[in-house]
Coordinates of N, CA and C in Angstrom, one line a residue:
M1014 N 11.3 1.6 -19.7 CA 10.7 2.4 -18.7 C 11.2 1.8 -18.1
R1015 N 10.4 2.5 -17.1 CA 10.0 1.7 -15.2 C 9.6 1.7 -14.9
R1016 N 8.8 1.0 -13.5 CA 7.5 0.3 -13.9 C 6.8 2.0 -13.0
R1017 N 6.5 1.8 -12.4 CA 5.4 3.1 -11.4 C 5.2 2.6 -10.8
V1018 N 5.3 1.9 -8.6 CA 4.7 1.9 -7.8 C 4.0 2.8 -6.9
L1019 N 3.0 2.3 -6.5 CA 2.6 3.2 -5.4 C 2.8 2.5 -4.0
L1020 N 2.9 2.7 -2.8 CA 3.2 2.2 -1.4 C 2.3 3.2 -1.1
Y1021 N 0.7 2.0 -0.4 CA -0.6 2.9 0.6 C -0.2 2.6 1.7
C1022 N 0.2 3.5 3.1 CA 0.0 2.4 4.2 C -0.3 4.5 5.0
D1023 N -0.6 3.5 6.5 CA -0.3 4.6 7.4 C 0.3 4.7 8.8
G1024 N 0.5 5.3 9.3 CA 1.5 5.4 10.6 C 0.7 6.4 12.2
G1025 N 0.3 5.2 12.7 CA 0.3 6.5 13.9 C 0.4 7.4 13.6
R1026 N 0.0 8.2 15.0 CA 0.2 10.4 15.6 C 1.2 10.0 16.6
I1027 N 2.8 9.0 16.9 CA 3.5 9.4 17.2 C 4.5 8.9 17.1
A1028 N 6.0 9.0 16.1 CA 7.0 8.2 15.6 C 7.4 7.2 16.0
E1029 N 7.1 6.6 17.2 CA 7.3 5.4 18.4 C 7.1 4.6 18.5
I1030 N 5.3 5.1 17.6 CA 4.3 3.6 18.1 C 3.4 4.7 17.2
G1031 N 3.7 2.5 16.1 CA 2.1 2.6 14.8 C 3.2 3.5 13.1
T1032 N 4.6 2.9 13.3 CA 5.2 3.2 12.2 C 5.8 1.6 11.7
G1033 N 5.3 1.0 12.1 CA 5.4 -0.2 11.7 C 5.5 -0.2 10.1
H1034 N 4.0 -0.4 9.4 CA 3.3 0.0 8.0 C 4.8 0.9 7.4
V1035 N 5.0 1.8 8.5 CA 5.7 2.9 6.8 C 7.5 2.6 6.3
R1036 N 8.1 1.9 7.8 CA 9.0 1.4 7.8 C 10.1 0.2 6.5
R1037 N 8.5 -0.7 7.0 CA 8.6 -1.8 6.0 C 8.8 -1.4 4.9
C1038 N 8.0 -0.1 4.4 CA 7.4 0.2 3.0 C 8.8 1.6 2.1
L1039 N 8.7 1.5 3.1 CA 10.1 2.6 3.2 C 11.8 2.0 2.7
L1040 N 11.6 0.6 2.9 CA 12.7 -0.4 3.3 C 12.1 -0.7 1.8
L1041 N 11.3 -0.7 1.1 CA 10.7 -1.6 0.0 C 10.6 -0.3 -0.6
A1042 N 10.4 0.6 -0.7 CA 10.4 1.9 -1.9 C 12.1 2.1 -2.2
R1043 N 13.1 2.0 -1.6 CA 14.3 1.9 -1.4 C 15.0 0.2 -2.3
A1044 N 14.5 -0.4 -2.4 CA 14.7 -1.6 -2.9 C 13.8 -1.9 -4.0
L1045 N 13.2 -1.4 -4.5 CA 12.2 -1.0 -5.9 C 12.6 -0.1 -6.9
T1046 N 13.3 1.0 -5.0 CA 14.3 2.7 -6.2 C 15.2 1.6 -7.1
E1047 N 16.0 1.2 -6.7 CA 17.6 0.5 -6.7 C 17.1 -0.5 -7.4
R1048 N 15.8 -0.9 -7.7 CA 15.8 -1.5 -9.6 C 15.2 -1.2 -10.4
G1049 N 14.0 -0.3 -10.1 CA 14.5 1.4 -11.2 C 13.7 1.1 -10.8
C1050 N 12.3 1.4 -10.3 CA 11.5 1.6 -10.9 C 11.0 3.4 -9.9
E1051 N 10.1 3.3 -10.5 CA 9.9 5.5 -9.8 C 8.6 4.0 -9.1
V1052 N 9.1 5.5 -7.0 CA 7.6 5.1 -6.5 C 7.4 6.3 -6.3
S1053 N 5.8 6.0 -5.2 CA 5.4 7.1 -4.9 C 4.5 6.9 -3.5
F1054 N 4.7 7.4 -3.3 CA 3.3 6.3 -2.1 C 2.1 7.5 -2.0
L1055 N 1.8 6.7 -0.7 CA -0.4 7.8 -0.5 C -0.3 6.8 1.1
T1056 N -1.6 8.2 1.2 CA -1.8 7.8 3.1 C -2.1 8.6 3.3
S1057 N -3.3 7.7 4.1 CA -4.3 9.2 5.3 C -4.6 9.6 6.3
S1058 N -2.5 9.2 6.7 CA -2.2 9.8 8.1 C -1.7 11.2 7.2
S1059 N -1.3 11.7 8.4 CA -1.0 13.0 8.0 C 1.0 12.4 8.4
S1060 N 1.3 13.8 8.7 CA 2.4 13.8 9.7 C 3.7 12.4 9.3
A1061 N 2.4 11.0 10.0 CA 3.0 10.2 10.7 C 3.7 9.5 9.1
V1062 N 2.5 10.0 8.0 CA 4.3 9.1 7.1 C 4.2 10.1 5.9
L1063 N 3.5 11.3 6.2 CA 5.4 12.2 5.2 C 6.8 12.6 5.4
V1064 N 6.4 12.4 7.2 CA 8.1 13.4 7.4 C 8.6 12.2 6.9
P1065 N 8.7 10.4 7.8 CA 9.8 10.3 7.1 C 9.6 9.6 5.2
V1066 N 8.8 9.8 4.2 CA 9.0 9.8 3.1 C 9.1 10.7 2.2
A1067 N 9.4 11.8 2.3 CA 9.7 13.3 2.4 C 11.1 12.9 2.8
A1068 N 11.6 12.3 3.7 CA 13.3 13.0 4.0 C 14.0 12.0 2.9
E1069 N 13.7 10.7 2.7 CA 14.2 10.3 1.9 C 14.2 10.6 0.7
G1070 N 13.0 11.4 0.2 CA 12.9 11.5 -1.3 C 11.8 11.0 -2.4
F1071 N 11.4 10.5 -1.1 CA 9.4 9.6 -2.1 C 8.6 10.7 -2.5
R1072 N 7.7 11.5 -3.3 CA 6.4 11.6 -3.3 C 5.1 10.8 -2.5
C1073 N 4.5 11.3 -2.0 CA 4.0 11.2 -0.9 C 2.5 12.2 -0.9
E1074 N 1.3 11.3 -1.2 CA 0.2 12.0 -1.9 C -0.9 11.4 0.5
I1075 N -1.3 12.4 0.6 CA -1.6 12.3 1.6 C -3.7 12.5 1.1
L1076 N -4.0 11.5 1.4 CA -5.4 11.5 1.3 C -6.5 12.1 2.0
P1077 N -7.0 12.9 2.1 CA -7.8 14.0 3.2 C -8.9 12.3 4.0
A1078 N -9.3 11.0 3.3 CA -10.3 10.4 3.9 C -10.1 9.6 3.0
L1079 N -10.3 8.0 3.2 CA -10.0 7.3 2.3 C -11.1 6.8 1.6
H1080 N -11.9 7.0 0.9 CA -12.7 6.8 0.2 C -12.4 6.2 -1.1
P1081 N -13.5 5.5 -1.7 CA -13.1 5.1 -3.1 C -13.3 6.5 -4.0
A1082 N -13.9 7.2 -3.9 CA -13.7 8.1 -5.2 C -12.4 8.7 -5.0
D1083 N -12.3 9.1 -4.2 CA -10.6 9.8 -3.4 C -9.0 8.6 -3.6
L1084 N -9.3 8.0 -4.3 CA -8.4 6.9 -4.2 C -9.0 6.8 -5.6
A1085 N -10.0 6.9 -6.4 CA -10.0 6.3 -8.4 C -9.1 7.3 -8.4
R1086 N -9.2 8.9 -7.6 CA -9.0 10.6 -8.1 C -7.0 9.6 -8.0
A1087 N -6.7 9.5 -6.8 CA -5.7 9.1 -6.5 C -4.3 8.1 -7.8
L1088 N -4.6 8.0 -8.3 CA -4.9 5.8 -8.4 C -4.7 6.4 -10.2
M1089 N -5.9 7.8 -10.7 CA -5.8 8.7 -12.5 C -4.3 9.2 -12.2
R1090 N -3.5 10.0 -11.5 CA -2.9 11.4 -11.0 C -1.8 10.3 -10.8
A1091 N -1.7 9.1 -10.4 CA -0.1 7.9 -10.1 C 0.1 7.3 -11.8
R1092 N -1.2 6.4 -11.8 CA -0.9 6.3 -13.1 C -0.2 4.7 -12.4
P1093 N -0.2 3.9 -11.5 CA 0.8 2.9 -10.7 C 0.9 1.8 -11.8
E1094 N 1.5 0.6 -12.3 CA 0.8 -0.5 -12.9 C 1.1 -1.3 -11.1
I1095 N 1.5 -0.8 -10.5 CA 1.9 -2.7 -9.8 C 0.9 -1.1 -8.0
V1096 N 0.1 -1.8 -7.5 CA 0.2 -0.7 -6.3 C 0.5 -1.9 -4.8
I1097 N 0.8 -1.1 -3.8 CA 1.3 -2.1 -2.5 C 0.7 -2.0 -1.9
W1098 N -0.2 -2.3 -0.5 CA -1.3 -1.6 -0.4 C -0.5 -2.3 1.3
D1099 N -0.2 -2.1 2.2 CA 0.3 -1.7 3.1 C -1.1 -2.0 4.0
R1100 N -2.2 -3.0 4.7 CA -3.1 -2.2 5.7 C -3.3 -3.3 6.4
L1101 N -3.8 -4.3 7.8 CA -4.2 -4.9 8.0 C -6.0 -5.5 7.1
D1102 N -6.6 -4.6 7.1 CA -8.1 -4.6 7.2 C -8.3 -4.6 5.4
S1103 N -8.2 -4.7 4.1 CA -8.3 -4.3 3.0 C -9.9 -4.2 2.8
S1104 N -10.6 -3.4 2.0 CA -11.4 -3.4 1.8 C -12.7 -4.0 0.1
P1105 N -13.0 -4.5 0.5 CA -13.9 -5.0 -0.8 C -13.6 -3.9 -2.0
A1106 N -14.8 -2.3 -1.5 CA -13.9 -2.2 -2.7 C -13.4 -0.4 -3.5
L1107 N -12.6 -0.5 -1.5 CA -11.3 -0.5 -2.3 C -10.6 -1.2 -3.4
N1108 N -10.4 -2.0 -3.1 CA -9.8 -3.0 -3.9 C -10.2 -3.2 -5.3
R1109 N -11.1 -3.3 -5.3 CA -12.4 -2.6 -6.2 C -11.4 -1.5 -7.4
V1110 N -11.1 -0.3 -6.6 CA -11.5 0.5 -7.2 C -9.4 0.0 -7.2
I1111 N -8.1 -0.5 -6.6 CA -8.0 -0.6 -7.9 C -7.8 -1.7 -9.3
K1112 N -7.3 -2.6 -8.6 CA -8.5 -3.7 -9.8 C -8.5 -3.0 -10.8
D1113 N -10.6 -1.6 -10.8 CA -10.0 -1.5 -12.0 C -9.0 -0.9 -12.4
S1114 N -8.2 0.2 -12.6 CA -7.6 1.2 -12.2 C -6.1 0.0 -13.0
D1115 N -6.3 -1.3 -13.7 CA -5.0 -2.7 -14.0 C -4.5 -2.3 -13.3
A1116 N -4.1 -2.0 -12.5 CA -2.4 -2.3 -11.5 C -3.2 -4.1 -11.1
V1117 N -2.0 -4.0 -10.9 CA -1.5 -5.8 -9.7 C -1.5 -4.8 -8.5
L1118 N -2.5 -5.8 -7.5 CA -2.7 -5.3 -6.2 C -2.0 -6.0 -5.0
I1119 N -0.6 -6.2 -4.7 CA -0.4 -6.6 -3.6 C -1.2 -5.9 -2.4
T1120 N -1.2 -7.2 -1.6 CA -1.9 -6.6 -0.5 C -0.2 -7.6 1.0
L1121 N -0.3 -6.7 2.0 CA 0.7 -7.0 2.8 C 0.1 -7.5 3.8
D1122 N 0.3 -8.1 5.1 CA -0.7 -8.4 6.4 C -1.8 -8.1 6.4
D1123 N -2.3 -8.7 5.3 CA -3.7 -7.8 5.2 C -5.1 -9.4 5.0
A1124 N -6.3 -9.3 6.5 CA -6.8 -10.4 7.2 C -8.4 -9.5 6.4
G1125 N -7.3 -8.2 6.2 CA -9.3 -7.6 5.7 C -10.5 -8.7 5.0
K1126 N -11.9 -8.5 4.3 CA -12.1 -9.1 3.4 C -12.2 -8.5 2.0
G1127 N -11.9 -6.9 2.4 CA -11.0 -7.7 0.1 C -9.7 -8.0 -0.3
Q1128 N -9.0 -8.6 0.7 CA -7.7 -9.9 0.3 C -7.4 -10.4 -1.0
P1129 N -9.2 -11.3 -1.1 CA -9.5 -12.2 -2.3 C -9.4 -11.6 -3.4
Q1130 N -8.9 -10.1 -2.9 CA -9.0 -9.8 -4.5 C -7.5 -9.2 -5.1
A1131 N -6.9 -9.4 -4.2 CA -5.1 -8.7 -4.4 C -5.2 -9.9 -4.8
D1132 N -3.8 -9.1 -6.5 CA -3.0 -10.9 -6.8 C -2.4 -11.3 -6.2
I1133 N -2.3 -10.6 -4.4 CA -0.6 -11.1 -4.4 C -0.7 -10.5 -3.2
T1134 N -0.9 -11.4 -1.7 CA -0.8 -11.3 -0.1 C 0.8 -12.4 0.1
I1135 N 0.8 -11.0 0.9 CA 2.3 -11.3 1.7 C 1.8 -11.5 3.2
N1136 N 2.1 -12.8 4.2 CA 2.5 -11.9 5.0 C 3.3 -12.5 6.0
A1137 N 4.2 -11.6 5.8 CA 5.2 -12.6 6.4 C 5.3 -13.0 8.4
M1138 N 3.7 -12.6 9.0 CA 3.4 -13.4 10.4 C 2.6 -15.5 10.2
V1139 N 2.7 -15.4 9.0 CA 1.7 -16.5 8.5 C 3.6 -17.9 9.5
T1140 N 3.1 -18.9 10.5 CA 4.2 -19.5 11.2 C 3.1 -21.3 10.5
G1141 N 1.9 -21.8 10.4 CA 1.6 -22.2 10.3 C -0.2 -22.4 10.6
G1142 N -0.6 -23.6 10.6 CA -1.6 -23.1 11.5 C -3.3 -22.0 11.5
R1143 N -4.5 -22.1 11.4 CA -5.1 -21.4 12.3 C -4.5 -19.8 11.3
T1144 N -5.1 -19.4 10.1 CA -5.2 -17.9 10.5 C -6.0 -17.6 9.8
P1145 N -6.8 -16.0 9.4 CA -7.6 -15.5 8.9 C -7.4 -15.4 6.9
Y1146 N -6.1 -16.2 6.9 CA -5.6 -15.5 5.6 C -6.1 -16.2 4.5
K1147 N -7.0 -16.4 3.4 CA -7.6 -17.1 3.2 C -5.7 -17.6 1.1
G1148 N -6.2 -18.7 1.1 CA -5.1 -19.5 0.8 C -4.0 -20.0 2.1
F1149 N -4.1 -19.4 3.5 CA -2.6 -20.6 3.9 C -4.0 -21.5 5.0
E1150 N -5.0 -21.8 5.1 CA -6.0 -22.8 5.5 C -5.3 -24.2 5.8

């Protein structure tokens, strides 16, 4: 049985600016697909995410707004076992919705108030010293 992974990311309005999260998630999506996972995307952006994601053949759902009720409905449709949330400032309310869905929550570069609820936080920028990330003091 293939694991279902849902990647959340947003992108800027201009393709040349603000698409780092999208590119990183596409790289992860390709690697996860090669390892047998079923991968889909979720975003509250529009074409900045939808166009490159669709070009790579992945499904992408656009949320009209990033509200807990909308997220809960999207999670019910996608039924992910793992949610990878690539956003700098996760919120406790949204992370609670993800945790209530029984999905494993992995956050990327997350310094938001919801970060302590993540099962795993990956921060590629931690090199030592002071950091806003829980667990890296």
